[in-house]
Coordinates of C-alpha atoms and ligand atoms in Angstrom, one line a residue:
X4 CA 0.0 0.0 0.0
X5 CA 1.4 3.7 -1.2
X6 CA 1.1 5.5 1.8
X7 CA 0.8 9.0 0.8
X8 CA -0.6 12.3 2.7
X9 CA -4.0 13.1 1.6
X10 CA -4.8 16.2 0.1
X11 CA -7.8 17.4 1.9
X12 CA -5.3 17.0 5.2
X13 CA -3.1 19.3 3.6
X14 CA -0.9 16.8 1.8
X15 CA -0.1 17.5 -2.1
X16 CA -2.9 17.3 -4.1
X17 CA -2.4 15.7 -7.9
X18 CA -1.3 17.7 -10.4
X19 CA -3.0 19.4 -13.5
X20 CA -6.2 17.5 -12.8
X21 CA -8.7 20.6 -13.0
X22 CA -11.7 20.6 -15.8
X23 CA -9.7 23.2 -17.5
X24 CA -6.7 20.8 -17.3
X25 CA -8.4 17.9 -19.3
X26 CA -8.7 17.5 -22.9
X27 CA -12.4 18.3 -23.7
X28 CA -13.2 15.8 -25.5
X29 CA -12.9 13.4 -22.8
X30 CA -15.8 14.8 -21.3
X31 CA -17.8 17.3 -24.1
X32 CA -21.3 16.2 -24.2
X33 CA -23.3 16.3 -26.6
X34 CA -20.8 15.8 -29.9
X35 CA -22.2 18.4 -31.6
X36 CA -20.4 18.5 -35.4
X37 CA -21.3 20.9 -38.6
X38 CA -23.7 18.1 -39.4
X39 CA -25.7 19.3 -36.1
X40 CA -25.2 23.0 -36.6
X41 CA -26.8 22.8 -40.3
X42 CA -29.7 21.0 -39.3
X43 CA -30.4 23.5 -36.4
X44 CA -29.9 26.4 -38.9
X45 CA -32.1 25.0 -41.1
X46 CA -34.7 25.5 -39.2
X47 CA -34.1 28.3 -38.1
X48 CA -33.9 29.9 -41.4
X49 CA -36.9 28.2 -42.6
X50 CA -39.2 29.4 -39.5
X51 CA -40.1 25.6 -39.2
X52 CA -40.1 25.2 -35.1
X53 CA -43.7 24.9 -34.5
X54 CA -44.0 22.6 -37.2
X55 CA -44.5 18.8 -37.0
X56 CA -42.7 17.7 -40.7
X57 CA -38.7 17.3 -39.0
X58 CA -40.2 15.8 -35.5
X59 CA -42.6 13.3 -37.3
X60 CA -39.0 12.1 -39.1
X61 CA -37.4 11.9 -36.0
X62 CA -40.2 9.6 -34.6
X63 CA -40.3 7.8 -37.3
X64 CA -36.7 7.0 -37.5
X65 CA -36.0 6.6 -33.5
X66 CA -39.0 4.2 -33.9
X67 CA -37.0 1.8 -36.5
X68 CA -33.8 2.6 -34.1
X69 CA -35.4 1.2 -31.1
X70 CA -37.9 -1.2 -32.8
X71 CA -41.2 0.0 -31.5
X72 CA -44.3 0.3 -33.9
X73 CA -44.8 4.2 -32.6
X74 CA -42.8 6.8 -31.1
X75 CA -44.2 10.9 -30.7
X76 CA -42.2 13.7 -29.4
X77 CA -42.9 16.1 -26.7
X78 CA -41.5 19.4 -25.2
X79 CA -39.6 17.5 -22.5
X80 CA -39.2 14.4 -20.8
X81 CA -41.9 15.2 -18.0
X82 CA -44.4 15.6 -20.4
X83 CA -43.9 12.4 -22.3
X84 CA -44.2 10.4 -19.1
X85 CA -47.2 12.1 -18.6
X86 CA -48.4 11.3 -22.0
X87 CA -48.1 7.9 -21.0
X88 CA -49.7 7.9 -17.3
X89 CA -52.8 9.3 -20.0
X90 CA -52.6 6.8 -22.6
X91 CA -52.2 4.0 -19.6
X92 CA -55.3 5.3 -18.2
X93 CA -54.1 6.6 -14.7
X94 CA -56.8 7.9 -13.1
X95 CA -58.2 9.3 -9.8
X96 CA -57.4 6.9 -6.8
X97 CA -54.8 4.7 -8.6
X98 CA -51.9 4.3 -7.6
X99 CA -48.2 4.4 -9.2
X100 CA -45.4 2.4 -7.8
X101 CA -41.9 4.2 -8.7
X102 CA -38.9 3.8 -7.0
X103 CA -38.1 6.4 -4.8
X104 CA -34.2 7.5 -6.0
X105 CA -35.3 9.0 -9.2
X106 CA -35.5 12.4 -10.6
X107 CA -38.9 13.8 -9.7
X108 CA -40.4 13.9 -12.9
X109 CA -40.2 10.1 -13.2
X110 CA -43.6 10.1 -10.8
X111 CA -44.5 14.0 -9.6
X112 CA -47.4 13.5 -12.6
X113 CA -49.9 11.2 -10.5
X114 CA -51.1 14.3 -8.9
X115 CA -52.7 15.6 -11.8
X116 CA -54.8 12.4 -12.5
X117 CA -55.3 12.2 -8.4
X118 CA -53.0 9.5 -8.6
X119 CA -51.2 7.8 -5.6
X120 CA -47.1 7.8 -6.0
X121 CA -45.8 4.3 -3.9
X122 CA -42.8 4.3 -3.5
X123 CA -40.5 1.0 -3.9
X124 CA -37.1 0.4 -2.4
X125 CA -33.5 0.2 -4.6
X126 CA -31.2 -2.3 -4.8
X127 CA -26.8 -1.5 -3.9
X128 CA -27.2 -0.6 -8.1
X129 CA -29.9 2.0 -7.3
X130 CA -32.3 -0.3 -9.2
X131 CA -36.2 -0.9 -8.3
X132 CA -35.9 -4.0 -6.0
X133 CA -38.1 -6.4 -7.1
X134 CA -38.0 -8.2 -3.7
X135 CA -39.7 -5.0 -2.8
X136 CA -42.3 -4.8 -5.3
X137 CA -45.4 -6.6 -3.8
X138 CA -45.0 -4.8 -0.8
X139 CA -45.9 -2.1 -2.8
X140 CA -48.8 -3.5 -4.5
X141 CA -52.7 -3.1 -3.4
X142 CA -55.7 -3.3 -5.3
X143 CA -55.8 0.4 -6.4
X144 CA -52.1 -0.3 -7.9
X145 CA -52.8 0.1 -12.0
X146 CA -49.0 0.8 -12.9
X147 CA -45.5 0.0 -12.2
X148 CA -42.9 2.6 -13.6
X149 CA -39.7 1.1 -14.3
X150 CA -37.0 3.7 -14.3
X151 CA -33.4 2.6 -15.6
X152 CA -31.7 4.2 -12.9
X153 CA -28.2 5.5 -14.2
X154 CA -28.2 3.7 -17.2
X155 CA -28.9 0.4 -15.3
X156 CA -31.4 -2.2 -16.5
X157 CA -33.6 -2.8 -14.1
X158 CA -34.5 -6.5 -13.6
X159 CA -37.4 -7.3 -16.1
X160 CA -37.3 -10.1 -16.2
X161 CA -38.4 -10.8 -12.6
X162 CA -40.5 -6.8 -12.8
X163 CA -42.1 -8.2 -16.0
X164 CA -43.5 -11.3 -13.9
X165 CA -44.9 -9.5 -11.2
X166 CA -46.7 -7.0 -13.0
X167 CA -47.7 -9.8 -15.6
X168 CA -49.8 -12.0 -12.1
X169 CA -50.6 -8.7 -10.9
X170 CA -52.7 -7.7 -14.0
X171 CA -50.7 -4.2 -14.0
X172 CA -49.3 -2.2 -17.0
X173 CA -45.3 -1.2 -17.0
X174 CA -44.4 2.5 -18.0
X175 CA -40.5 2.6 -18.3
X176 CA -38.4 5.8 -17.9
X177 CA -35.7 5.4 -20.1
X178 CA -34.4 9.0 -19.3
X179 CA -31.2 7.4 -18.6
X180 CA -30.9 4.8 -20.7
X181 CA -31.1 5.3 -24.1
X182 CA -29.7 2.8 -26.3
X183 CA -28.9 0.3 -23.2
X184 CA -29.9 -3.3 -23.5
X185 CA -31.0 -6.1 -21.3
X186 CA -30.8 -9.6 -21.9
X187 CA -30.1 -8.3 -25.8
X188 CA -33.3 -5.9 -25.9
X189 CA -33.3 -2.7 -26.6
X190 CA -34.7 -0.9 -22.8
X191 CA -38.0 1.2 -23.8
X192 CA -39.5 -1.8 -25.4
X193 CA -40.5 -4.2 -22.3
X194 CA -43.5 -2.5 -21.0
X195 CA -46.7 -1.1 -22.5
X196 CA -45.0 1.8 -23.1
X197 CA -41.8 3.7 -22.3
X198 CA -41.3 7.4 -22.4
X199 CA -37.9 9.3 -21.8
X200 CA -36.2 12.9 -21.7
X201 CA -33.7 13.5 -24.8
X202 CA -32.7 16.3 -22.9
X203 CA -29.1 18.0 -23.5
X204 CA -27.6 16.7 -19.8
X205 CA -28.9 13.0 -20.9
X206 CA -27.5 10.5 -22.8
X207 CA -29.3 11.2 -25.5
X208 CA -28.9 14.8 -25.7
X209 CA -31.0 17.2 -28.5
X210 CA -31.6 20.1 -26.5
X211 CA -35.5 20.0 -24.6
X212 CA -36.8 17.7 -26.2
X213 CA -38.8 14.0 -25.1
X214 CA -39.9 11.1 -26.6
X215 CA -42.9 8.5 -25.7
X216 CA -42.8 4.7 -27.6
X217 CA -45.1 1.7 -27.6
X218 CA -46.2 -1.1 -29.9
X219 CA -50.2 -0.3 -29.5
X220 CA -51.6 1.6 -31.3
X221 CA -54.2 3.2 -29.0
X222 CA -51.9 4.3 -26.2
X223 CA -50.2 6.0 -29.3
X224 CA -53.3 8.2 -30.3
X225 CA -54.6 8.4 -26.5
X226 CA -50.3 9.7 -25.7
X227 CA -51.2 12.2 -28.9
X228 CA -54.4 13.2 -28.3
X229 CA -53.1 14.4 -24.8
X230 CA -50.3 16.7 -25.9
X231 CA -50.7 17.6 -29.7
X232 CA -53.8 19.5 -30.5
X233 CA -53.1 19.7 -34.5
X234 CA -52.4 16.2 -34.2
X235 CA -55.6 15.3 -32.1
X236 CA -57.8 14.6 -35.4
X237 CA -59.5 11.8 -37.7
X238 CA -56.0 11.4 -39.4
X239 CA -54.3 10.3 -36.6
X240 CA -57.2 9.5 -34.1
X241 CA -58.3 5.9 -35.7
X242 CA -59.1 3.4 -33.3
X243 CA -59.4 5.1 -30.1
X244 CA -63.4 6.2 -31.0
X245 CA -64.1 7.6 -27.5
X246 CA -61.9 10.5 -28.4
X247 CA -63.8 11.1 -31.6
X248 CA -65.9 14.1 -29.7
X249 CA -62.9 16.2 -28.4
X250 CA -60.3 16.4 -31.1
X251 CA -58.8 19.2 -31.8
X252 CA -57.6 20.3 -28.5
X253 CA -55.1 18.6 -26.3
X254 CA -57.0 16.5 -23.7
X255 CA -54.2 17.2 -20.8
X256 CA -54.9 20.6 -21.1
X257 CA -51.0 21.7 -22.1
X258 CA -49.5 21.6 -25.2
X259 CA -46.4 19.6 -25.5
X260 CA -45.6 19.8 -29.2
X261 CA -41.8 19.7 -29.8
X262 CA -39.4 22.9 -30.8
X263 CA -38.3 21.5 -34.5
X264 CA -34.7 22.3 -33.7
X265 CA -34.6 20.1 -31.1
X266 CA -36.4 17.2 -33.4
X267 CA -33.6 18.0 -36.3
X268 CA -30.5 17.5 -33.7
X269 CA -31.9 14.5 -32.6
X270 CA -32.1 13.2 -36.2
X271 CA -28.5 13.6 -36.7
X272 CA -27.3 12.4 -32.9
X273 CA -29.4 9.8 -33.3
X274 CA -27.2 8.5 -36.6
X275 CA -24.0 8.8 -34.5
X276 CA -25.7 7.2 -31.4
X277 CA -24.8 3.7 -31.1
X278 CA -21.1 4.3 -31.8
X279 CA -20.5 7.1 -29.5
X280 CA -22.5 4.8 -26.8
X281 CA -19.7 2.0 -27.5
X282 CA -17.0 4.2 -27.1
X283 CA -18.0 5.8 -23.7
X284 CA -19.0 2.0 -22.3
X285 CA -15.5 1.1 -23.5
X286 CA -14.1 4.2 -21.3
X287 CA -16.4 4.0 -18.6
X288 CA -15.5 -0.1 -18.2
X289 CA -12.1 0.5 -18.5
X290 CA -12.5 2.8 -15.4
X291 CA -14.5 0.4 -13.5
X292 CA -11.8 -2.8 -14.4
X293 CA -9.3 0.0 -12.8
X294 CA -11.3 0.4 -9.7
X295 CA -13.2 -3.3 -9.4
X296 CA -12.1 -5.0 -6.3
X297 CA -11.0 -1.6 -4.2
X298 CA -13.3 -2.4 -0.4
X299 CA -15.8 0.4 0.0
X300 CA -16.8 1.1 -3.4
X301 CA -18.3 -0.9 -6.2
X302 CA -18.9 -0.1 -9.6
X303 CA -22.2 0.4 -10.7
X304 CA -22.0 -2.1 -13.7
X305 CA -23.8 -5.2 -15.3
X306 CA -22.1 -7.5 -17.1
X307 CA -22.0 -7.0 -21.1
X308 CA -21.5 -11.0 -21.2
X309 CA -25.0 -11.1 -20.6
X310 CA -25.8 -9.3 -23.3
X311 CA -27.2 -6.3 -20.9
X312 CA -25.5 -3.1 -21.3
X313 CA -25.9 0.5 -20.0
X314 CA -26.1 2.7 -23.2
X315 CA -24.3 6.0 -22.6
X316 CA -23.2 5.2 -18.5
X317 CA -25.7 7.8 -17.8
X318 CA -24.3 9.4 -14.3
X319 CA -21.6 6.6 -14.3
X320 CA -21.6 5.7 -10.5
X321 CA -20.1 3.5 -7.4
X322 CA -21.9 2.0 -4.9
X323 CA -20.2 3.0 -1.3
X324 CA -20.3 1.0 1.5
X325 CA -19.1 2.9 4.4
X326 CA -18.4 0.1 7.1
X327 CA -15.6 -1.1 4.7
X328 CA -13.8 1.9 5.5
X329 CA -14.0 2.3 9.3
X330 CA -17.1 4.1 9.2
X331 CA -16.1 7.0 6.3
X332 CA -19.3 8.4 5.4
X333 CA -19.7 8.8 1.6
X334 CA -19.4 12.8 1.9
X335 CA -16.2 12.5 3.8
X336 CA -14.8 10.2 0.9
X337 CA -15.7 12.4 -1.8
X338 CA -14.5 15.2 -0.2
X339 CA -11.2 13.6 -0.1
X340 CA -11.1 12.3 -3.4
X341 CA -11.9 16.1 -4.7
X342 CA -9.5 17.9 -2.7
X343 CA -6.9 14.9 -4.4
X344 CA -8.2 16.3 -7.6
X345 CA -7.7 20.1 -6.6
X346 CA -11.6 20.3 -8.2
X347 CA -15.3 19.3 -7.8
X348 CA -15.7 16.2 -9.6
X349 CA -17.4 13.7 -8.1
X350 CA -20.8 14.0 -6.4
X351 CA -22.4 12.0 -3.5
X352 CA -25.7 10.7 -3.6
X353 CA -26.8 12.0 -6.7
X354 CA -30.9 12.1 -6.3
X355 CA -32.5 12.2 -3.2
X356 CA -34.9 9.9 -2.4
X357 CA -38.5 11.2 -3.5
X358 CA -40.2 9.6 -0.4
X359 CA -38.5 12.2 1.3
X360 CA -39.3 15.3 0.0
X361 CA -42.4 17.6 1.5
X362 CA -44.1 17.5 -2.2
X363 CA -44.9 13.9 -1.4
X364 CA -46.2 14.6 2.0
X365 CA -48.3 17.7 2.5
X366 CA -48.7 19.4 -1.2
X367 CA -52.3 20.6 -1.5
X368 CA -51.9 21.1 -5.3
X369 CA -56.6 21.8 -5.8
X370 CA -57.1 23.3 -2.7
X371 CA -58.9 20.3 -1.2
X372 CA -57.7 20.7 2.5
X373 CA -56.0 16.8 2.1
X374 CA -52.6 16.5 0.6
X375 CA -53.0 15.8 -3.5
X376 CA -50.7 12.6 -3.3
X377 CA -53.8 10.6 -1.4
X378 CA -56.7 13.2 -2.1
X379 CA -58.6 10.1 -4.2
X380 CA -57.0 7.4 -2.2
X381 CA -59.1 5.4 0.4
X382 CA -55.6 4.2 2.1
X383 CA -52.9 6.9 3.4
X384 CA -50.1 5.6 1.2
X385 CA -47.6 7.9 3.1
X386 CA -47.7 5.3 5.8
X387 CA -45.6 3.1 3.6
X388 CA -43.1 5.6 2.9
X389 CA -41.0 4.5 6.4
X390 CA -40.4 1.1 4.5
X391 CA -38.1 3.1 2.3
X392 CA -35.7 3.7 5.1
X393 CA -33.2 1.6 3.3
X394 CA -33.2 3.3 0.3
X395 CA -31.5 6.3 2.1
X396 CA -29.1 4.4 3.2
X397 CA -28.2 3.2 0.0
X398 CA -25.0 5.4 -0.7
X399 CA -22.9 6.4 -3.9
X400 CA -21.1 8.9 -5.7
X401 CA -20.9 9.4 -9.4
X402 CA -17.2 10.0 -11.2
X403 CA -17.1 11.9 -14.5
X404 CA -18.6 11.1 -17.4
X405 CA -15.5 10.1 -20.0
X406 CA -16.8 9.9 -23.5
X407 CA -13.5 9.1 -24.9
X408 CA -11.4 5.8 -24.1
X409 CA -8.1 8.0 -22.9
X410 CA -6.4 5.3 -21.1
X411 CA -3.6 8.1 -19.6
X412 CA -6.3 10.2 -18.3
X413 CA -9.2 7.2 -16.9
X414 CA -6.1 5.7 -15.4
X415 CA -4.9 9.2 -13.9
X416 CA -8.6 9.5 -12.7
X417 CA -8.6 6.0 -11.1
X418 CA -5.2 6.6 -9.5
X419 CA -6.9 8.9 -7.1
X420 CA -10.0 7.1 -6.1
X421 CA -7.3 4.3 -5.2
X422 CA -5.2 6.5 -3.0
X423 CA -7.9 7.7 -0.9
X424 CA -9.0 4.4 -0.3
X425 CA -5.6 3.0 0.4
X426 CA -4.9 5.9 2.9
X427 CA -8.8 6.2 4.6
X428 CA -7.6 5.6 7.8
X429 CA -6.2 9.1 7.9
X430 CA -9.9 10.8 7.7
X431 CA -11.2 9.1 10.1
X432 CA -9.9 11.2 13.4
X433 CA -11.4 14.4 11.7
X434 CA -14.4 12.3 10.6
X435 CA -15.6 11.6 14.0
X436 CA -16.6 15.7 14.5
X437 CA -18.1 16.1 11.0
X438 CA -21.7 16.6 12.0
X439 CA -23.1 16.2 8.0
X440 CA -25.5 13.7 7.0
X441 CA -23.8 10.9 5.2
X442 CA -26.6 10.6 2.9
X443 CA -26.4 13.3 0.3
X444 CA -27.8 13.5 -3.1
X445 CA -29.5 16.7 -4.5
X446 CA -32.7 18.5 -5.4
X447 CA -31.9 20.7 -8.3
X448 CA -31.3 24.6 -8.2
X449 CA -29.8 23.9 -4.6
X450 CA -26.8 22.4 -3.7
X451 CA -25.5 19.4 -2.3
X452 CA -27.3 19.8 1.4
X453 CA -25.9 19.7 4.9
Ligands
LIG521 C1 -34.6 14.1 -16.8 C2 -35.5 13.1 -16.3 C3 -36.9 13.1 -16.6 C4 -37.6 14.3 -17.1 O1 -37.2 14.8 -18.3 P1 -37.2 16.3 -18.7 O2 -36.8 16.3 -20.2 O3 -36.2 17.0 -17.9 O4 -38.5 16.8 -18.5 C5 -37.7 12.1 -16.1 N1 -37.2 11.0 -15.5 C6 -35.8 10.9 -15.3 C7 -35.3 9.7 -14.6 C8 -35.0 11.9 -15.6 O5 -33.7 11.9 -15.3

């Protein structure tokens, strides 16, 4: 073992590792070439953004891509998902199982069909547990949404089962898992339908921009008819007859039609896709091969033998496990292994778990003196949220997202994770008076919490 004084304790910290340090293409995200920039300007200079000519392309081609019958655009990822709660019929005094470490707008919808959110427990990969998933399931459940947590495939095949002797329909959130695979099969294609963000900090980046698929064709006029307006109609409204009385305007109330530039750079990322996946799991395995085996920390990874991968290592993360490091929470760890780096770059925690935020507890979106999330609901699902407990004590931290397979820099990266946990033992006299909460994670627009 190198024994060597840590940075954070006012050893030497690595040299010429800040972001302005490191070649940008290891990490630039999207890859945005002339190809892009043409596409965008074409629509620019043609006035075509509220149009629907480029976009129905798009859906058309990320259809064939993915292998679904249908796919339609929306103005984000959010709305797409709640395209689908629509087209899945969610209604008042259903309920939703999600998991509860997910970004909010995987579930926050149910309150505007007076939906129930439940929320399941994660597995060490931050992965809906399907050991947890009956627990969750009452008579008022009607849906299970899947969400491919970090690029990780959740377990289908065991999900897929329970929902199939349940009678219940699977949404997936592919928001982080574009182009990732389980058991060979594309993710976004196991359940009823899948809907996802193609939002610029995804993997699949195209600027604001979402995208809903399924193979039936009902659930693709009911997810149309909820959003598009000019595409709520008798050409595109054919089977789903009890809609025949209210086209024209967009049954959800808000528009979600998609901005065309977004719809033309996702045309051309979309070509490029696949390859640029390979090479960043190529980067991002090479950085877990580096790191596999260290105690405390475990890649967040399936193995590609199985014909299961993670697309574009969404969030590439760890699992921590702080009682193989003498206690270390996961805060104190990546504090270290930043002040090694002399700059931010890894994160602890990465969402909080929903279960715990006040929007799930007391929110009184219509005013009805009982908080929205159980305003319909005969049971006070709120109660379960305790057996979540675990989940928040399921700790990580991400490390940066490499899109290029740099061997000199992953390895220079890696280096440091491996010295701070080779030399832990010297955080952990300070440790004992850090008062923060181990935990971590963040709600966006504030920052990592005490
Ligand atoms: C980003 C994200 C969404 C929402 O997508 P937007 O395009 O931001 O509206 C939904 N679910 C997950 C898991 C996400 O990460």
């Amino acid at each position: 073992m190198a024994e060597k004084k840590l940075a954070i304790l006012g050893g030497e910290p690595k040299k010429n590792m800040t972001r302005a340090d490191v070649p940008a293409e290891l990490l630039r995200w999207p890859i945005i070439t002339e190809e892009d920039e043409a596409a965008a300007l074409e629509v620019i200079r043609n006035n075509k953004f509220s149009g629907t000519d480029i976009t129905q392309q798009f859906e058309k081609e990320f259809a064939e891509w993915l292998g679904t019958d249908y796919a339609i655009c929306y103005t984000n990822g959010t709305m797409s998902l709640s395209a689908a709660m629509f087209a899945r019929g969610l209604s008042e005094g259903d309920e939703i199982i999600c998991p509860t470490k997910t970004y909010w707008g995987s579930v926050s919808q149910a309150i505007n069909f007076g939906a129930s959110a439940v929320f399941c427990n994660i597995t060490d990969m931050l992965s809906m547990d399907p050991d947890d998933l009956e627990r969750c399931i009452s008579p008022r459940t009607k849906a299970i949404m899947v969400v491919h947590y970090i690029g990780y495939p959740c377990d289908m095949d065991r999900i897929m089962a329970i929902a199939k002797k349940h009678n219940l329909k699977v949404i997936e959130d592919v928001s982080h898992a574009q182009g990732g695979l389980y058991k060979g099969k594309r993710l976004g294609t196991f359940g009823d339908v899948a809907a996802m963000s193609l939002m610029s900090e995804k993997a699949f980046a195209a600027g604001e921009l979402g995208i809903l698929v399924t193979n039936e064709r009902k659930i693709y006029e009911r997810a149309m008819a909820f959003g598009h307006y000019e595409r709520n109609n008798e050409r595109y409204i054919q089977e789903c007859d009890d809609l025949k009385d209210y086209f024209h305007i967009a049954l959800g109330g808000c528009k979600g039609r998609a901005n065309q530039v977004s719809s033309a750079i996702a045309r051309v990322q979309l070509k490029y896709f696949d390859e640029r996946c390979a090479e960043v799991r190529k980067a991002t395995n090479y950085m877990w091969d580096l790191l596999e085996g260290l105690p405390g920390i475990k890649p967040i990874r399936v193995d590609e033998k199985t014909g299961s991968n993670m697309g574009g290592c969404y969030c590439a993360a760890c699992a921590y496990y702080p009682e193989q490091l003498h206690g270390l929470t996961v805060r104190q760890f990546c504090d270290a292994v930043n002040a090694e780096l002399g700059a931010r770059w890894v994160m602890h925690g990465i969402n909080f778990c929903l279960h715990t935020h006040q929007f799930f507890k007391t929110f009184d979106l219509y005013k009805r003196g009982v908080p929205s999330r159980i305003a319909y609901n005969d049971r006070d699902v709120r109660e379960l949220d305790d057996a979540c407990k675990p989940s928040e004590e399921k700790y990580c931290f991400t490390i940066p997202w490499f899109k290029k397979y740099d061997k000199e820099w992953i390895e220079k990266f890696a280096e440091v994770f491996k010295t701070v946990v080779e030399n832990h033992e010297q955080l952990l006299e300070t440790a004992k008076e850090d008062k923060r909460s181990a935990q971590g994670g963040q709600w966006y627009g504030k920052e990592n919490q005490e």
